[in-house]
Short mmCIF file of C-alpha atoms in Angstrom, two decimals:
data_model
loop_
_atom_site.label_atom_id
_atom_site.label_comp_id
_atom_site.label_asym_id
_atom_site.label_seq_id
_atom_site.Cartn_x
_atom_site.Cartn_y
_atom_site.Cartn_z
CA UNK X 1 -6.69 2.98 21.51
CA UNK X 2 -10.50 2.00 22.93
CA UNK X 3 -13.26 3.65 21.30
CA UNK X 4 -17.19 2.95 21.00
CA UNK X 5 -18.06 -0.59 19.72
CA UNK X 6 -19.79 1.27 16.43
CA UNK X 7 -16.88 3.66 15.89
CA UNK X 8 -14.85 2.66 12.66
CA UNK X 9 -11.19 3.93 12.63
CA UNK X 10 -8.76 3.62 10.73
CA UNK X 11 -5.40 2.34 11.01
CA UNK X 12 -2.29 2.56 8.05
CA UNK X 13 -0.11 -0.83 7.57
CA UNK X 14 2.95 0.18 5.92
CA UNK X 15 4.97 -3.65 4.97
CA UNK X 16 8.74 -2.90 4.87
CA UNK X 17 10.08 -6.18 5.18
CA UNK X 18 11.79 -6.20 1.30
CA UNK X 19 15.16 -5.85 -0.03
CA UNK X 20 14.73 -4.26 -3.35
CA UNK X 21 16.39 -6.13 -5.50
CA UNK X 22 15.68 -4.88 -8.81
CA UNK X 23 16.54 -1.26 -7.17
CA UNK X 24 20.69 -2.87 -7.43
CA UNK X 25 21.18 -0.80 -4.28
CA UNK X 26 23.25 -1.44 -1.07
CA UNK X 27 20.02 -1.32 1.26
CA UNK X 28 16.61 -1.83 0.76
CA UNK X 29 14.93 0.53 -1.26
CA UNK X 30 12.19 2.02 1.20
CA UNK X 31 15.66 3.68 2.87
CA UNK X 32 17.13 5.57 -0.37
CA UNK X 33 17.00 9.13 -0.12
CA UNK X 34 14.39 10.68 -2.34
CA UNK X 35 14.15 14.27 -2.16
CA UNK X 36 15.98 14.79 0.97
CA UNK X 37 14.51 12.06 3.19
CA UNK X 38 14.25 8.61 2.65
CA UNK X 39 11.54 6.75 1.08
CA UNK X 40 9.27 5.40 4.02
CA UNK X 41 9.51 8.29 5.88
CA UNK X 42 7.18 10.00 2.94
CA UNK X 43 5.02 7.61 3.11
CA UNK X 44 4.62 8.00 7.25
CA UNK X 45 4.57 11.47 6.55
CA UNK X 46 1.56 11.01 5.19
CA UNK X 47 0.12 9.34 7.64
CA UNK X 48 1.30 10.89 10.52
CA UNK X 49 -0.47 14.22 8.80
CA UNK X 50 -3.71 13.01 8.01
CA UNK X 51 -6.62 13.43 11.13
CA UNK X 52 -8.45 10.16 9.86
CA UNK X 53 -5.82 8.24 10.83
CA UNK X 54 -5.55 6.83 14.41
CA UNK X 55 -2.27 5.11 14.27
CA UNK X 56 0.15 3.56 12.07
CA UNK X 57 2.22 0.54 12.10
CA UNK X 58 5.21 -0.41 9.84
CA UNK X 59 6.09 -3.95 9.76
CA UNK X 60 10.02 -4.73 8.77
CA UNK X 61 12.29 -7.76 9.01
CA UNK X 62 13.77 -8.52 12.51
CA UNK X 63 17.58 -8.00 11.70
CA UNK X 64 16.60 -4.04 10.46
CA UNK X 65 18.86 -2.04 11.87
CA UNK X 66 17.92 0.97 9.62
CA UNK X 67 14.12 2.04 10.87
CA UNK X 68 14.99 3.24 14.29
CA UNK X 69 16.97 6.41 12.73
CA UNK X 70 13.45 7.39 10.85
CA UNK X 71 10.77 6.54 12.49
CA UNK X 72 9.39 9.87 14.55
CA UNK X 73 8.73 9.50 18.17
CA UNK X 74 4.71 9.65 18.52
CA UNK X 75 2.20 8.49 15.89
CA UNK X 76 4.21 5.02 14.65
CA UNK X 77 4.69 1.51 15.76
CA UNK X 78 7.32 -0.59 14.67
CA UNK X 79 6.00 -4.21 14.11
CA UNK X 80 9.93 -6.52 13.81
CA UNK X 81 7.65 -9.75 12.34
CA UNK X 82 8.31 -9.03 8.57
CA UNK X 83 7.62 -12.52 6.51
CA UNK X 84 9.69 -13.55 3.27
CA UNK X 85 6.60 -12.43 0.94
CA UNK X 86 4.70 -9.33 1.43
CA UNK X 87 2.00 -11.72 2.61
CA UNK X 88 3.46 -12.68 4.96
CA UNK X 89 4.74 -9.93 6.48
CA UNK X 90 1.20 -8.14 6.23
CA UNK X 91 -0.57 -11.54 8.31
CA UNK X 92 2.30 -11.23 10.88
CA UNK X 93 1.69 -7.43 11.12
CA UNK X 94 -2.32 -8.38 11.56
CA UNK X 95 -2.08 -11.01 14.17
CA UNK X 96 0.37 -8.63 15.79
CA UNK X 97 -2.21 -5.98 16.12
CA UNK X 98 -4.92 -8.27 17.01
CA UNK X 99 -6.85 -6.45 19.99
CA UNK X 100 -6.00 -3.33 19.34
CA UNK X 101 -7.28 -3.17 16.23
CA UNK X 102 -10.74 -3.86 16.33
CA UNK X 103 -13.08 -6.34 13.33
CA UNK X 104 -14.65 -3.52 11.81
CA UNK X 105 -11.60 -1.01 12.25
CA UNK X 106 -10.13 -0.26 8.61
CA UNK X 107 -6.53 -0.68 8.02
CA UNK X 108 -5.22 1.45 4.92
CA UNK X 109 -2.19 -1.01 3.43
CA UNK X 110 0.40 0.74 1.83
CA UNK X 111 3.78 -0.21 0.05
CA UNK X 112 6.68 1.69 1.39
CA UNK X 113 8.32 2.23 -2.14
CA UNK X 114 4.55 4.91 -2.92
CA UNK X 115 6.00 8.16 -1.46
CA UNK X 116 3.65 10.48 -3.81
CA UNK X 117 0.95 9.69 -0.97
CA UNK X 118 -0.71 12.79 0.52
CA UNK X 119 -2.85 13.34 2.62
CA UNK X 120 -5.98 14.29 0.33
CA UNK X 121 -5.62 11.06 -1.57
CA UNK X 122 -5.96 8.99 2.03
CA UNK X 123 -9.39 11.13 2.23
CA UNK X 124 -10.62 10.43 -0.70
CA UNK X 125 -10.35 6.56 -0.24
CA UNK X 126 -11.78 6.64 2.58
CA UNK X 127 -14.13 8.74 1.71
CA UNK X 128 -15.04 7.11 -1.60
CA UNK X 129 -15.01 3.55 0.04
CA UNK X 130 -17.19 4.73 2.57
CA UNK X 131 -18.99 1.61 4.42
CA UNK X 132 -18.58 -0.79 1.47
CA UNK X 133 -18.44 -3.73 2.27
CA UNK X 134 -15.64 -5.25 0.31
CA UNK X 135 -13.12 -2.03 0.66
CA UNK X 136 -11.27 -0.42 -1.78
CA UNK X 137 -7.96 0.88 -3.22
CA UNK X 138 -6.42 3.98 -5.26
CA UNK X 139 -5.86 2.56 -8.56
CA UNK X 140 -5.57 4.75 -12.17
CA UNK X 141 -7.26 3.91 -15.31
CA UNK X 142 -4.73 2.83 -17.58
CA UNK X 143 -5.13 5.49 -20.97
CA UNK X 144 -2.29 4.02 -23.02
CA UNK X 145 -2.65 1.31 -25.63
CA UNK X 146 -2.28 -2.45 -24.49
CA UNK X 147 0.21 -4.86 -26.23
CA UNK X 148 0.61 -8.15 -25.73
CA UNK X 149 4.18 -9.43 -26.59
CA UNK X 150 5.00 -12.69 -28.53
CA UNK X 151 8.34 -13.94 -28.98
CA UNK X 152 11.09 -11.92 -29.05
CA UNK X 153 9.40 -9.26 -27.56
CA UNK X 154 7.43 -8.58 -30.94
CA UNK X 155 3.44 -7.16 -30.57
CA UNK X 156 1.05 -10.10 -31.50
CA UNK X 157 -1.87 -8.58 -30.36
CA UNK X 158 -3.20 -4.97 -28.64
CA UNK X 159 -5.25 -5.79 -25.81
CA UNK X 160 -8.47 -3.56 -25.30
CA UNK X 161 -7.71 -1.38 -22.64
CA UNK X 162 -11.87 -0.75 -21.78
CA UNK X 163 -12.22 -1.16 -17.89
CA UNK X 164 -8.46 -2.05 -17.34
CA UNK X 165 -6.92 0.12 -13.93
CA UNK X 166 -3.31 -0.58 -12.70
CA UNK X 167 -3.38 -0.91 -8.95
CA UNK X 168 -1.94 1.16 -6.51
CA UNK X 169 -2.40 2.11 -2.55
CA UNK X 170 -2.96 2.22 0.08
CA UNK X 171 -5.33 -0.64 -0.11
CA UNK X 172 -8.57 -0.39 2.35
CA UNK X 173 -10.24 -3.20 3.87
CA UNK X 174 -11.62 -4.43 7.59
CA UNK X 175 -9.33 -6.30 9.75
CA UNK X 176 -11.80 -9.16 9.49
CA UNK X 177 -12.05 -9.18 5.66
CA UNK X 178 -8.24 -8.77 5.22
CA UNK X 179 -7.12 -11.37 7.84
CA UNK X 180 -9.38 -13.73 6.23
CA UNK X 181 -8.78 -13.27 2.68
CA UNK X 182 -5.17 -13.36 3.19
CA UNK X 183 -5.36 -16.25 5.84
CA UNK X 184 -7.53 -18.67 3.09
CA UNK X 185 -5.54 -17.16 0.01
CA UNK X 186 -5.42 -20.17 -2.37
CA UNK X 187 -2.58 -19.53 -4.47
CA UNK X 188 -0.11 -16.69 -2.09
CA UNK X 189 2.05 -16.72 -5.26
CA UNK X 190 -1.21 -15.57 -6.77
CA UNK X 191 -1.69 -12.72 -4.40
CA UNK X 192 0.55 -10.11 -5.85
CA UNK X 193 -1.80 -7.13 -3.62
CA UNK X 194 -4.61 -7.32 -1.20
CA UNK X 195 -7.55 -7.10 -3.29
CA UNK X 196 -6.32 -9.98 -4.99
CA UNK X 197 -6.43 -11.79 -2.20
CA UNK X 198 -10.07 -10.57 -1.51
CA UNK X 199 -11.24 -11.07 -5.06
CA UNK X 200 -10.21 -14.41 -4.49
CA UNK X 201 -13.18 -14.82 -1.98
CA UNK X 202 -15.90 -13.76 -4.75
CA UNK X 203 -16.10 -9.80 -3.57
CA UNK X 204 -15.63 -6.79 -5.78
CA UNK X 205 -13.13 -4.12 -4.14
CA UNK X 206 -14.13 -0.50 -5.32
CA UNK X 207 -11.55 1.21 -7.75
CA UNK X 208 -11.03 4.73 -6.64
CA UNK X 209 -9.04 6.90 -9.09
CA UNK X 210 -6.15 8.05 -7.65
CA UNK X 211 -3.18 9.88 -8.94
CA UNK X 212 0.16 9.53 -10.85
CA UNK X 213 2.43 11.09 -8.14
CA UNK X 214 1.64 8.11 -6.05
CA UNK X 215 3.90 5.64 -8.60
CA UNK X 216 5.77 2.87 -6.86
CA UNK X 217 9.40 3.39 -7.23
CA UNK X 218 10.81 -0.29 -8.48
CA UNK X 219 13.43 0.80 -10.81
CA UNK X 220 16.56 3.41 -10.51
CA UNK X 221 15.13 5.62 -13.06
CA UNK X 222 11.92 5.84 -11.38
CA UNK X 223 13.49 8.08 -8.50
CA UNK X 224 13.79 10.89 -11.26
CA UNK X 225 10.07 10.64 -11.61
CA UNK X 226 9.33 10.90 -7.87
CA UNK X 227 11.00 13.54 -7.21
CA UNK X 228 9.82 15.53 -9.62
CA UNK X 229 6.32 14.94 -8.00
CA UNK X 230 7.67 15.44 -4.61
CA UNK X 231 9.16 18.91 -5.43
CA UNK X 232 5.42 19.67 -6.41
CA UNK X 233 2.79 19.32 -3.63
#
């Protein structure tokens, strides 16, 4: 996968080493069937269908015995180096592909549990972030009234929604920036997504409006919502 020195390539990296405890399922949630195929396969297919993506990497645990049943023969490489946390899994993946991805190449990190991703959303992220040095991410502006709960789940305060966004994935940064941000994170427990690690460096990633179909499947009730979107591409 060699390229001219100044050519920027785009790579997908999907951390999929989690167990999905909140789904109350007998297997990791990325393998749960949604609309006729495993959730992870929907995400893989979106990247495989995008002409902008040079290659896709999926990072799983060393003990994962299911990944080989759903990964296509071309376009995807499985990295069996997942860690105890999402951040550790991504860092391990970045170390594993060092030498295959140039420092200035862009890495799109995507949640395995977001099956509603489309090639159009991938293209929108790449186009609107462009050459912005701090990278960017798909996100949705908050439209509902936001409440801060007090003791006993009582409404204690209405919070202004001005400027509030809900982060989605993919989140795209250069290989060098993403590696530096995750490696230097002062408090790994405070890093809830890759953009928060970049923000900890004093940088401001660009927000690109995504789509509600790109929701994260976290609870059992989310499966039905995801299937409704997947039924109407």
